[in-house]
XYZ file of C-alpha atoms in Angstrom:
739
model
C 0.000 0.000 0.000
C 1.353 3.466 -0.910
C 2.227 5.487 2.218
C -0.079 8.444 2.718
C -1.076 11.156 5.138
C -4.702 11.425 6.242
C -6.143 14.943 6.337
C -9.413 15.293 8.235
C -12.332 17.361 7.024
C -14.104 18.816 10.039
C -16.412 21.765 10.664
C -16.868 25.519 10.483
C -13.848 27.750 9.778
C -11.233 24.953 9.762
C -13.314 23.127 7.144
C -13.428 26.220 4.940
C -9.707 26.870 5.363
C -8.852 23.333 4.299
C -10.257 23.989 0.829
C -7.707 26.770 0.401
C -4.677 25.192 2.072
C -4.917 21.489 1.258
C -4.485 22.001 -2.540
C -1.199 23.761 -1.762
C -0.103 20.926 0.497
C -1.009 18.273 -2.063
C 0.891 20.079 -4.815
C 4.044 20.485 -2.722
C 3.923 16.980 -1.215
C 3.513 15.342 -4.607
C 7.093 16.362 -5.414
C 8.214 14.085 -2.562
C 5.988 11.195 -3.602
C 3.535 11.780 -0.739
C -0.178 11.429 -1.279
C -2.957 12.801 0.906
C -6.306 11.196 1.623
C -9.189 13.059 3.237
C -11.564 11.601 5.816
C -14.725 13.450 6.809
C -15.321 13.552 10.569
C -17.584 16.612 10.538
C -20.711 16.663 12.659
C -22.856 16.227 9.550
C -20.851 13.205 8.442
C -21.010 11.645 11.888
C -24.790 12.102 12.000
C -25.286 10.547 8.563
C -23.080 7.602 9.539
C -25.665 6.669 12.170
C -28.445 6.357 9.577
C -27.140 4.470 6.520
C -30.714 3.562 5.631
C -31.304 7.263 4.855
C -28.451 7.760 2.386
C -30.415 6.912 -0.716
C -28.095 6.960 -3.748
C -25.555 9.237 -2.036
C -22.527 7.120 -1.034
C -21.320 8.048 2.446
C -18.514 6.553 4.483
C -18.374 6.169 8.273
C -14.968 7.828 8.346
C -14.687 8.191 12.115
C -15.070 4.429 12.582
C -12.528 3.833 9.831
C -10.041 6.197 11.480
C -10.696 4.521 14.820
C -9.208 1.355 13.322
C -6.444 3.158 11.454
C -4.993 4.742 14.600
C -3.957 1.236 15.674
C -1.753 0.945 12.558
C 1.927 1.651 13.353
C 2.349 3.499 10.033
C -0.684 5.782 10.250
C -0.163 9.531 9.938
C -3.192 11.760 10.576
C -3.548 15.540 10.584
C -6.621 16.332 12.671
C -8.330 19.733 12.532
C -10.739 21.077 15.183
C -14.215 19.581 15.010
C -17.519 20.532 16.617
C -18.072 18.928 20.029
C -21.791 19.103 19.533
C -24.394 20.217 22.011
C -28.022 19.194 21.521
C -28.956 22.580 19.945
C -26.114 22.160 17.439
C -27.188 18.602 16.656
C -30.736 19.815 16.011
C -29.479 22.563 13.699
C -27.362 20.070 11.772
C -30.294 17.648 11.491
C -32.536 20.364 10.064
C -29.885 21.325 7.505
C -29.317 17.728 6.428
C -33.060 17.203 6.090
C -33.230 20.313 3.897
C -30.468 18.772 1.760
C -32.577 15.700 1.093
C -31.485 13.283 3.800
C -34.517 11.655 5.383
C -33.002 11.363 8.860
C -35.250 11.503 11.937
C -35.623 14.467 14.268
C -33.820 14.408 17.598
C -36.356 13.027 20.125
C -36.724 15.358 23.113
C -38.640 12.677 24.964
C -37.941 8.959 24.908
C -41.310 7.270 25.325
C -41.083 4.545 22.669
C -38.503 1.954 21.654
C -38.042 3.766 18.347
C -37.337 7.077 20.108
C -34.912 5.308 22.418
C -33.019 3.856 19.448
C -32.886 7.201 17.638
C -31.723 9.036 20.769
C -28.986 6.432 21.319
C -27.708 6.998 17.777
C -27.594 10.770 18.183
C -25.920 10.386 21.572
C -23.001 8.774 19.739
C -22.241 12.088 18.010
C -22.935 14.326 20.999
C -20.123 16.147 22.774
C -16.589 14.859 22.444
C -17.366 11.982 20.112
C -14.224 12.267 17.976
C -11.247 12.670 20.281
C -11.721 9.520 22.389
C -11.819 7.477 19.172
C -8.700 8.965 17.579
C -6.513 9.596 20.602
C -4.905 6.161 20.963
C -1.904 7.886 22.434
C -0.970 10.514 24.965
C -0.580 14.200 24.262
C 2.549 16.291 23.710
C 1.614 19.964 23.418
C 3.991 22.914 23.375
C 4.462 26.352 21.875
C 7.006 26.146 19.016
C 10.081 28.329 19.330
C 9.044 30.499 16.371
C 5.680 31.192 17.999
C 7.250 32.069 21.352
C 9.785 34.367 19.722
C 7.051 36.112 17.760
C 4.954 36.589 20.900
C 7.887 38.140 22.732
C 8.560 40.538 19.858
C 4.859 41.281 19.327
C 3.220 40.893 22.744
C -0.538 40.582 22.996
C -2.412 42.830 25.393
C -2.710 41.859 29.043
C -5.055 43.686 31.411
C -3.605 45.192 34.580
C -4.232 43.521 37.943
C -4.495 45.030 41.402
C -4.697 43.499 44.851
C -8.108 45.168 45.218
C -9.758 43.106 42.477
C -12.937 41.387 43.636
C -12.706 38.705 40.955
C -12.405 35.174 42.256
C -13.290 31.528 41.678
C -16.109 29.893 43.636
C -16.214 26.103 43.887
C -17.815 23.448 46.060
C -16.139 22.261 49.254
C -18.276 19.119 49.614
C -20.721 16.967 47.698
C -19.062 17.293 44.277
C -17.239 14.800 42.077
C -13.890 15.574 43.717
C -15.055 14.986 47.288
C -17.194 11.913 46.552
C -14.610 10.107 44.429
C -13.587 6.502 45.087
C -10.858 4.724 43.148
C -9.594 1.170 42.763
C -6.903 -0.652 40.791
C -8.103 -3.919 39.278
C -5.992 -6.856 40.534
C -6.860 -9.004 37.503
C -8.678 -8.905 34.185
C -12.419 -9.358 34.407
C -15.639 -7.425 34.074
C -17.761 -5.042 36.118
C -21.405 -4.077 36.088
C -23.119 -0.861 37.192
C -26.392 -1.391 39.010
C -28.926 0.637 40.960
C -30.851 -0.497 44.030
C -33.899 1.570 44.937
C -35.230 2.257 48.439
C -37.393 -0.884 48.277
C -34.408 -3.085 47.434
C -35.232 -3.619 43.757
C -32.074 -3.864 41.625
C -31.882 -2.630 38.021
C -28.896 -2.712 35.644
C -27.574 0.675 34.541
C -24.775 -0.841 32.448
C -24.303 -4.585 32.048
C -20.929 -6.260 32.481
C -18.092 -4.740 30.471
C -14.428 -5.656 30.296
C -11.771 -4.232 32.609
C -8.068 -5.039 32.410
C -5.524 -6.057 34.983
C -3.970 -3.005 36.717
C -6.615 -0.694 35.221
C -7.760 2.147 37.492
C -11.508 2.559 37.821
C -13.238 5.419 39.634
C -16.758 6.172 40.779
C -18.170 9.464 42.018
C -21.296 11.596 42.024
C -22.393 15.213 42.169
C -25.003 15.797 44.872
C -27.883 17.853 43.477
C -28.864 18.961 46.979
C -25.396 20.274 47.818
C -24.961 21.756 44.328
C -28.214 23.711 44.618
C -27.208 24.996 48.049
C -23.820 26.053 46.706
C -25.334 27.820 43.686
C -27.863 29.698 45.829
C -25.072 30.941 48.080
C -23.006 32.085 45.106
C -25.888 33.980 43.504
C -26.508 35.773 46.818
C -22.803 36.461 47.327
C -22.367 37.881 43.818
C -25.296 40.226 44.471
C -23.821 41.312 47.820
C -20.324 41.897 46.398
C -21.539 43.672 43.251
C -19.662 41.346 40.906
C -20.817 39.562 37.779
C -22.112 36.028 38.144
C -20.471 33.751 35.579
C -20.814 29.975 35.226
C -17.869 28.099 33.715
C -18.556 24.560 32.506
C -17.568 22.208 29.687
C -20.908 21.004 28.385
C -19.426 20.178 24.977
C -16.993 17.592 26.353
C -18.789 16.421 29.505
C -21.862 15.906 27.407
C -23.985 14.050 29.987
C -23.141 15.673 33.312
C -22.392 19.321 32.531
C -25.600 20.223 30.645
C -27.550 18.946 33.658
C -25.425 20.998 36.064
C -25.841 23.965 33.719
C -29.606 23.525 33.848
C -29.589 23.422 37.644
C -27.683 26.721 37.634
C -30.230 28.338 35.304
C -33.085 27.298 37.591
C -31.298 28.552 40.711
C -30.417 31.895 39.155
C -33.980 32.431 37.936
C -35.535 30.700 40.960
C -38.351 33.231 41.423
C -39.269 32.947 37.743
C -39.371 29.139 37.814
C -41.268 29.041 41.105
C -43.955 31.255 39.581
C -44.210 29.612 36.148
C -43.030 26.030 36.665
C -46.272 24.439 35.501
C -46.318 26.622 32.398
C -42.684 25.832 31.576
C -43.349 22.124 31.959
C -46.284 22.427 29.581
C -44.048 24.191 27.062
C -41.437 21.442 27.367
C -38.693 23.799 28.567
C -35.375 21.994 29.053
C -32.872 24.301 30.733
C -30.080 21.776 30.229
C -30.053 23.439 26.801
C -29.697 26.834 28.445
C -31.979 29.739 29.282
C -32.521 30.330 25.582
C -34.519 27.095 25.449
C -37.112 28.818 27.615
C -37.028 32.015 25.554
C -37.383 30.139 22.261
C -40.549 28.381 23.462
C -42.367 31.506 24.572
C -43.575 31.956 21.001
C -46.036 29.142 21.698
C -47.901 31.467 24.076
C -50.462 34.132 23.377
C -49.130 37.668 23.207
C -50.496 38.509 26.661
C -49.051 35.346 28.267
C -45.709 35.945 26.600
C -45.618 39.579 27.719
C -46.272 38.526 31.320
C -43.434 36.007 31.323
C -41.051 38.471 29.668
C -41.976 41.038 32.316
C -41.220 38.525 35.059
C -37.915 37.677 33.368
C -36.949 41.337 33.500
C -37.895 41.477 37.192
C -35.750 38.387 37.799
C -32.785 40.060 36.103
C -33.253 43.126 38.317
C -33.461 41.092 41.520
C -30.352 39.034 40.820
C -26.673 39.888 40.401
C -25.576 41.074 36.982
C -24.747 38.230 34.607
C -21.569 37.996 32.593
C -22.342 38.451 28.915
C -21.332 36.450 25.893
C -22.561 39.246 23.631
C -23.570 42.512 25.272
C -25.002 43.928 22.053
C -27.474 41.093 21.514
C -28.186 40.406 25.187
C -26.755 36.875 25.166
C -25.781 36.060 28.741
C -23.484 33.469 30.220
C -26.549 31.291 30.926
C -28.184 31.406 27.476
C -26.376 28.452 25.876
C -24.355 25.708 27.601
C -21.818 25.588 24.773
C -21.095 29.339 24.687
C -18.757 29.542 27.685
C -16.206 26.736 27.803
C -14.152 26.827 30.993
C -10.731 26.082 29.496
C -11.038 29.025 27.092
C -13.235 31.392 29.124
C -11.131 31.397 32.302
C -7.830 32.325 30.580
C -9.641 35.072 28.666
C -11.023 36.393 31.952
C -7.550 36.324 33.548
C -6.070 38.168 30.553
C -8.744 40.823 30.981
C -7.762 41.762 34.561
C -10.060 39.073 35.912
C -13.069 40.773 34.399
C -15.850 39.787 32.043
C -18.317 41.940 30.128
C -21.553 43.250 31.624
C -24.725 44.143 29.728
C -23.415 47.663 29.067
C -20.387 46.172 27.339
C -18.038 47.218 30.127
C -15.519 45.042 31.938
C -16.495 44.221 35.521
C -15.051 42.121 38.347
C -16.479 38.622 38.228
C -17.328 35.613 40.353
C -16.290 32.627 38.239
C -18.450 29.721 39.364
C -16.853 26.320 38.696
C -19.029 23.886 40.660
C -16.804 20.799 40.719
C -13.632 21.503 42.700
C -11.464 18.905 40.945
C -9.576 21.530 38.931
C -10.999 24.890 40.037
C -8.043 25.552 42.333
C -5.766 25.980 39.327
C -7.630 29.054 38.109
C -8.035 30.512 41.593
C -4.275 30.144 42.173
C -3.468 32.024 38.960
C -5.907 34.793 39.937
C -4.334 35.113 43.387
C -0.884 35.159 41.808
C -1.897 38.012 39.486
C -3.437 39.953 42.387
C -0.141 39.693 44.247
C 2.337 40.095 41.386
C 0.387 41.847 38.622
C -0.231 40.677 35.077
C 2.209 38.372 33.329
C 4.557 39.955 30.788
C 4.433 38.080 27.444
C 7.788 39.585 26.411
C 9.522 37.760 29.254
C 7.361 34.736 29.999
C 8.599 31.195 29.972
C 6.432 28.349 28.766
C 4.396 25.496 30.270
C 4.299 22.672 27.712
C 2.107 19.695 28.555
C 2.317 15.926 28.508
C -1.264 14.738 28.906
C -2.714 11.364 29.858
C -5.523 10.823 27.362
C -4.904 7.535 25.573
C -7.644 4.904 25.437
C -10.398 7.228 26.722
C -8.591 7.923 29.977
C -10.340 9.526 32.960
C -13.448 11.714 32.876
C -13.614 12.164 29.106
C -14.256 8.441 28.810
C -17.129 8.494 31.289
C -20.023 9.378 28.986
C -21.441 5.869 28.613
C -21.086 5.371 32.366
C -22.737 8.607 33.544
C -26.316 8.566 34.843
C -28.756 11.137 36.206
C -30.428 9.456 39.159
C -34.240 9.541 39.173
C -34.977 8.311 42.723
C -33.179 7.709 46.041
C -31.127 4.548 46.237
C -27.651 3.099 45.888
C -25.421 2.820 42.824
C -22.974 -0.065 42.903
C -20.097 -1.286 40.772
C -19.925 -5.067 41.015
C -17.331 -7.420 39.519
C -17.938 -10.762 37.801
C -17.853 -12.632 41.109
C -20.525 -10.402 42.639
C -18.038 -8.483 44.797
C -19.054 -4.850 45.378
C -16.151 -2.593 44.399
C -17.921 0.735 44.929
C -21.268 1.840 46.237
C -22.717 5.321 46.618
C -25.956 6.358 48.287
C -27.630 8.817 45.944
C -30.712 11.009 45.743
C -32.982 12.028 42.889
C -31.201 14.465 40.568
C -27.694 13.405 41.570
C -25.257 12.770 38.719
C -23.241 9.548 39.068
C -20.323 8.576 36.883
C -17.618 5.970 36.512
C -14.270 6.418 34.759
C -11.533 4.101 33.517
C -7.803 4.634 33.026
C -5.858 1.775 31.491
C -2.449 0.786 32.788
C -0.822 0.746 29.339
C -1.846 4.374 28.821
C -0.296 5.368 32.151
C 2.915 3.502 31.353
C 3.156 5.316 27.993
C 2.363 8.663 29.668
C 5.250 8.294 32.131
C 7.617 7.328 29.301
C 6.564 10.356 27.238
C 7.094 12.673 30.237
C 10.607 11.338 30.845
C 11.480 11.624 27.142
C 10.232 15.218 26.960
C 12.134 16.170 30.118
C 15.301 14.643 28.667
C 14.959 16.129 25.178
C 14.179 19.642 26.402
C 16.274 19.561 29.588
C 13.257 20.983 31.417
C 11.774 20.185 34.853
C 8.657 18.010 34.626
C 5.900 18.154 37.234
C 3.198 15.506 37.624
C 0.095 17.439 38.716
C -1.317 14.880 41.152
C -2.904 15.263 44.582
C -2.379 12.403 47.042
C -5.603 13.446 48.807
C -7.728 12.788 45.688
C -8.672 9.104 45.368
C -7.894 8.734 41.635
C -4.634 10.650 41.898
C -3.453 8.506 44.803
C -3.760 5.435 42.553
C -1.916 7.268 39.769
C 0.888 8.389 42.073
C 1.607 4.780 43.042
C 1.906 3.836 39.365
C 3.980 6.892 38.437
C 6.467 6.246 41.216
C 6.772 2.613 40.111
C 7.059 3.290 36.358
C 9.620 6.063 36.753
C 11.973 3.345 37.957
C 11.827 1.806 34.466
C 13.551 4.852 32.975
C 16.876 6.621 33.274
C 15.952 9.743 35.225
C 19.467 10.634 36.353
C 20.008 14.371 36.016
C 16.310 15.058 35.448
C 14.122 17.225 37.671
C 10.864 15.269 37.979
C 8.392 16.133 40.738
C 4.909 15.234 41.931
C 2.884 18.193 43.234
C -0.778 18.860 43.961
C -2.590 21.136 41.540
C -2.381 24.314 43.626
C 1.330 23.907 44.377
C 2.072 22.949 40.766
C 0.227 26.032 39.509
C 2.086 28.321 41.908
C 5.437 26.748 40.982
C 4.745 27.069 37.245
C 3.585 30.700 37.588
C 6.742 31.606 39.489
C 8.936 29.996 36.846
C 7.187 31.469 33.792
C 7.447 34.913 35.390
C 11.213 34.360 35.517
C 11.288 33.280 31.865
C 11.708 29.590 32.710
C 9.935 26.591 31.217
C 8.180 23.841 33.183
C 6.596 20.723 31.692
C 3.160 19.999 33.148
C 2.406 16.290 33.217
C -1.322 15.957 33.781
C -4.470 13.936 33.418
C -6.921 14.310 30.557
C -9.134 17.200 31.688
C -6.233 19.111 33.206
C -4.417 18.686 29.875
C -7.318 20.418 28.139
C -7.375 23.239 30.677
C -3.634 23.921 30.811
C -3.119 23.787 27.061
C -5.520 26.701 26.817
C -4.614 28.521 30.038
C -0.881 28.963 29.626
C -0.761 29.400 25.818
C -3.442 32.108 25.992
C -1.376 33.901 28.628
C 1.932 33.263 26.859
C 1.171 33.790 23.162
C -2.415 35.054 23.127
C -4.105 31.928 21.791
C -4.052 28.164 22.113
C -4.444 27.789 18.344
C -0.688 28.347 17.945
C 0.306 25.297 19.978
C 2.058 22.344 18.388
C -0.048 19.348 19.401
C 1.400 15.896 18.746
C -0.131 12.589 19.806
C 2.475 9.825 19.491
C 0.112 6.880 19.043
C 0.852 3.919 21.279
C 1.285 1.505 18.359
C 3.782 3.798 16.628
C 1.682 6.033 14.392
C 1.275 9.790 14.679
C -1.734 12.067 15.189
C -1.025 15.747 14.627
C -3.617 18.230 15.872
C -3.957 21.778 14.622
C -5.161 23.884 17.534
C -8.390 25.066 19.097
C -11.524 26.009 17.185
C -13.343 28.103 19.757
C -13.849 31.213 17.607
C -14.699 29.244 14.464
C -18.459 29.992 14.477
C -17.906 33.758 14.493
C -15.442 33.449 11.632
C -17.969 31.532 9.544
C -20.637 34.134 10.175
C -18.307 36.880 8.965
C -17.296 34.801 5.937
C -20.905 34.310 4.860
C -21.681 38.004 5.285
C -18.487 39.513 3.851
C -16.562 36.738 2.039
C -13.791 37.321 4.536
C -12.381 34.476 6.662
C -10.352 35.620 9.646
C -9.456 32.083 10.795
C -5.703 31.664 11.403
C -4.294 28.397 10.000
C -0.980 28.615 11.839
C -1.851 25.447 13.752
C -2.147 23.598 10.444
C 1.299 24.805 9.361
C 2.831 23.553 12.610
C 1.025 20.205 12.517
C 1.894 19.633 8.867
C 5.616 20.182 9.495
C 5.580 17.670 12.364
C 3.573 15.220 10.241
C 6.042 15.451 7.355
C 8.970 14.954 9.716
C 7.295 11.854 11.173
C 6.547 10.565 7.666
C 10.204 10.991 6.747
C 11.411 8.997 9.749
C 8.891 6.170 9.322
C 9.291 5.727 5.568
C 12.881 6.846 5.047
C 11.705 9.643 2.746
C 14.336 12.362 2.934
C 12.398 14.677 0.644
C 9.605 14.704 3.219
C 12.153 15.838 5.792
C 13.249 18.652 3.473
C 9.625 19.700 3.054
C 9.278 19.724 6.847
C 12.408 21.789 7.469
C 11.570 24.347 4.806
C 7.972 24.579 6.030
C 9.262 25.409 9.513
C 11.497 28.050 7.950
C 8.561 29.452 5.981
C 6.382 29.529 9.105
C 9.054 31.505 10.946
C 9.147 34.057 8.122
C 5.344 34.062 7.998
C 5.292 35.114 11.667
C 8.128 37.632 11.308
C 6.376 39.254 8.347
C 3.050 39.234 10.241
C 1.048 37.541 7.519
C -1.724 36.159 9.690
C -5.207 37.345 8.679
C -5.779 41.029 9.246
C -8.570 42.258 11.497
C -10.959 43.589 8.891
C -12.134 43.417 5.315
C -9.655 44.940 2.886
C -6.609 43.169 4.266
C -5.498 39.625 3.663
C -7.717 36.990 5.213
C -7.160 33.248 5.665
C -6.703 32.787 1.922
C -4.128 35.553 1.769
C -2.206 34.081 4.681
C -2.125 30.753 2.816
C -0.661 32.494 -0.209
C 2.170 33.992 1.825
C 2.942 30.671 3.485
C 3.005 29.145 -0.015
C 5.322 31.889 -1.252
C 7.752 31.567 1.650
C 7.706 27.766 1.497
C 8.465 27.761 -2.223
C 11.288 30.275 -1.679
C 12.749 28.149 1.120
C 12.618 25.031 -1.064
C 14.215 26.840 -3.991
C 17.045 28.143 -1.797
C 17.758 25.017 0.304
C 20.826 22.868 -0.359
C 19.642 19.542 1.082
C 18.003 18.322 -2.137
C 19.017 19.745 -5.505
C 16.097 18.108 -7.336
C 13.586 19.920 -5.120
C 15.534 23.174 -5.438
C 15.356 22.970 -9.239
C 11.680 22.014 -9.140
C 10.670 24.939 -6.926
C 12.921 27.680 -8.342
C 10.484 28.641 -11.149
C 7.504 28.275 -8.813
C 9.072 30.624 -6.275
C 9.949 33.068 -9.073
C 6.389 33.130 -10.421
C 4.847 33.505 -6.974
C 7.214 36.357 -6.122
C 6.639 38.207 -9.383
C 2.857 37.767 -9.200
C 2.482 38.663 -5.516
C 0.605 41.972 -6.133
C -1.740 40.360 -8.659
C -2.522 37.346 -6.477
C -3.161 39.475 -3.380
C -5.427 41.753 -5.408
C -7.408 38.758 -6.672
C -7.795 37.395 -3.128
C -8.848 40.717 -1.618
C -11.032 41.670 -4.574
C -13.747 39.147 -3.714
C -14.223 40.502 -0.190
C -17.002 42.730 1.040
C -20.110 40.942 -0.179
C -22.064 37.877 0.944
C -21.094 34.415 -0.218
C -23.451 31.445 -0.491
C -22.087 27.966 0.195
C -25.530 26.401 0.772
C -25.068 25.353 4.371
C -23.210 25.610 7.644
C -22.831 21.997 8.777
C -23.140 20.435 5.315
C -22.149 23.076 2.734
C -21.776 22.465 -0.982
C -18.126 21.561 -1.494
C -17.888 22.865 -5.048
C -19.111 26.260 -3.856
C -16.717 26.159 -0.893
C -13.787 25.332 -3.166
C -14.657 28.136 -5.560
C -15.006 30.613 -2.704
C -11.769 29.584 -1.021
C -9.649 29.558 -4.224
C -10.560 32.822 -5.992
C -7.075 33.573 -7.392
C -6.779 31.990 -10.822
C -3.190 33.165 -10.987
C -2.243 31.262 -7.841
C -4.222 28.221 -8.934
C -2.446 28.199 -12.280
C 1.025 28.347 -10.740
C 0.229 25.492 -8.349
C -1.053 23.380 -11.247
C 2.470 23.308 -12.670
C 3.511 21.080 -9.742
C 0.857 18.486 -10.579
């Protein structure tokens, strides 16, 4: 089989950008005998894969399942762009669009009262939230800011808001009754199976999840969030925010924790608007309001009422706003609050942005205001509170002097909380949840109440072993201290610490600085070192990996999209990720309105270079290594020349930035001395690109300023997308000479 690189087609702005950049990549790579194959893992594709009976005569491939098998291949090489981690509202929007495009797929069932509805819901649940990453990430994570990115950030620092010791901003989190405090953990002594069961108050036992396989030395955890204690906590925080005069802001991750966090989000909406729900509960139940989808779910259903009924509820909503603390806003101009949509405020991105902005978020007047950041589960909240306290004491970080906090993250084989979705349950009545092994032995049991959220997690021993090895290798290669962020007082972490201490003995750690610290101490230590310009590797679990690889990059270089994210797959292959996609929806909206795409593809440039380097090593293809080296050189020039998309129409956008990367890459290939054949091949290409620079830029900018129609958001017409993203016939013609 001919070696190839897999390029994923995903969603939103990254999907659009691919249609501009991938043709360049394919043209350049062809000169080294490298072919590219695309696989569609977009939300639309994942939905259609669940309903093959609805395809008609349109051939569709279940690409995510195919990639799930490919990541076990030692030769696989995948470049993975950001995809939508879908909330229920997004799934419903995608369904409606696909139906409009002729696919006879069923609606998402809001209620499950028949076997058919249950089956349909189960299929859609497979694409909800973080459905992609657990399938593809058969390896642990190595994320860091490339040297060129760090150097650029120091020369061109992003803005950082000033901090004072008088700031009222702070993090509020639970001190009992949450997942952290209720956690139990156990290491399996032998391979076997476990079952999750529920016993009600009358002693009747029902099966929540029948027996499933567990491996020898695998860590399993069980915990629950108490609804009663959560409600009490939320009530206190609403009252405290009102008393202190700070914004109330809820920070969750409903896109990734797709079962638990929307429910917690809904509880917060009901507590905040308690007087409104107390007065209109029967009405809201009749309307089918589901606040797990956010406060906007209520607002959207008011249209079912008569004008007088609707006016009364809207009046009471306004009274509720007046009686409560001010809410942090997602969009002050349109009145979208922090509680409108569960997928609007994602903790790993929203907290760093708040810290960058002097600990403030935006109020309804569009002004920055001190904020109470409510993070209900205390498992990781202390990290953000420690950074806030550090900034209050020492002031804002200085990007021109900051060190870096690269990350080695435990995420292989659905490790930890992100693998809990099929083992998370909202309890409907008082009783006991038990985890029982194949012999009938009770491993865990938790007494629960109606509304509690119970979950079980798994972390396989092989993944931990690989994680420790990767941490030691990174510490050795970079000559940088490595800190395992683990707390001996947390049940799961105590099990991990025992394994880490044992597996470190399998490696040569002489001369290395490797430590184990709890999250608060590790945060403080890392903040002190980055302030001194020093680097510190954070070695963390899966969720903490997500949080830190947004937190520190956003503080260091202004965005997490500029991180190099490599997943060395456990069987030898490579997965190369291209950065965060958090602002992608806004970029698409602007593109449709103005034919201007502000999305920055720097993450793709970084991932592609690493992918080509890996390809070279695996297949002995030296030309691929030359392509990698020259691409790194071109990316450095790209940053030095500041060719990322400009801020407004009339400057270069994503397509223009791709042209300049193409120009600099061709110039680097023409001028390199590693491979004379490539130098000869690219000399005329570089010459033509250089001479035609004004014409190409004019063609790319000339299409801006008017709406563009691509016939869809989740499932656009690809011919229209390609035409829109490749408007320079001059550039297209030059690239064709490489084919």
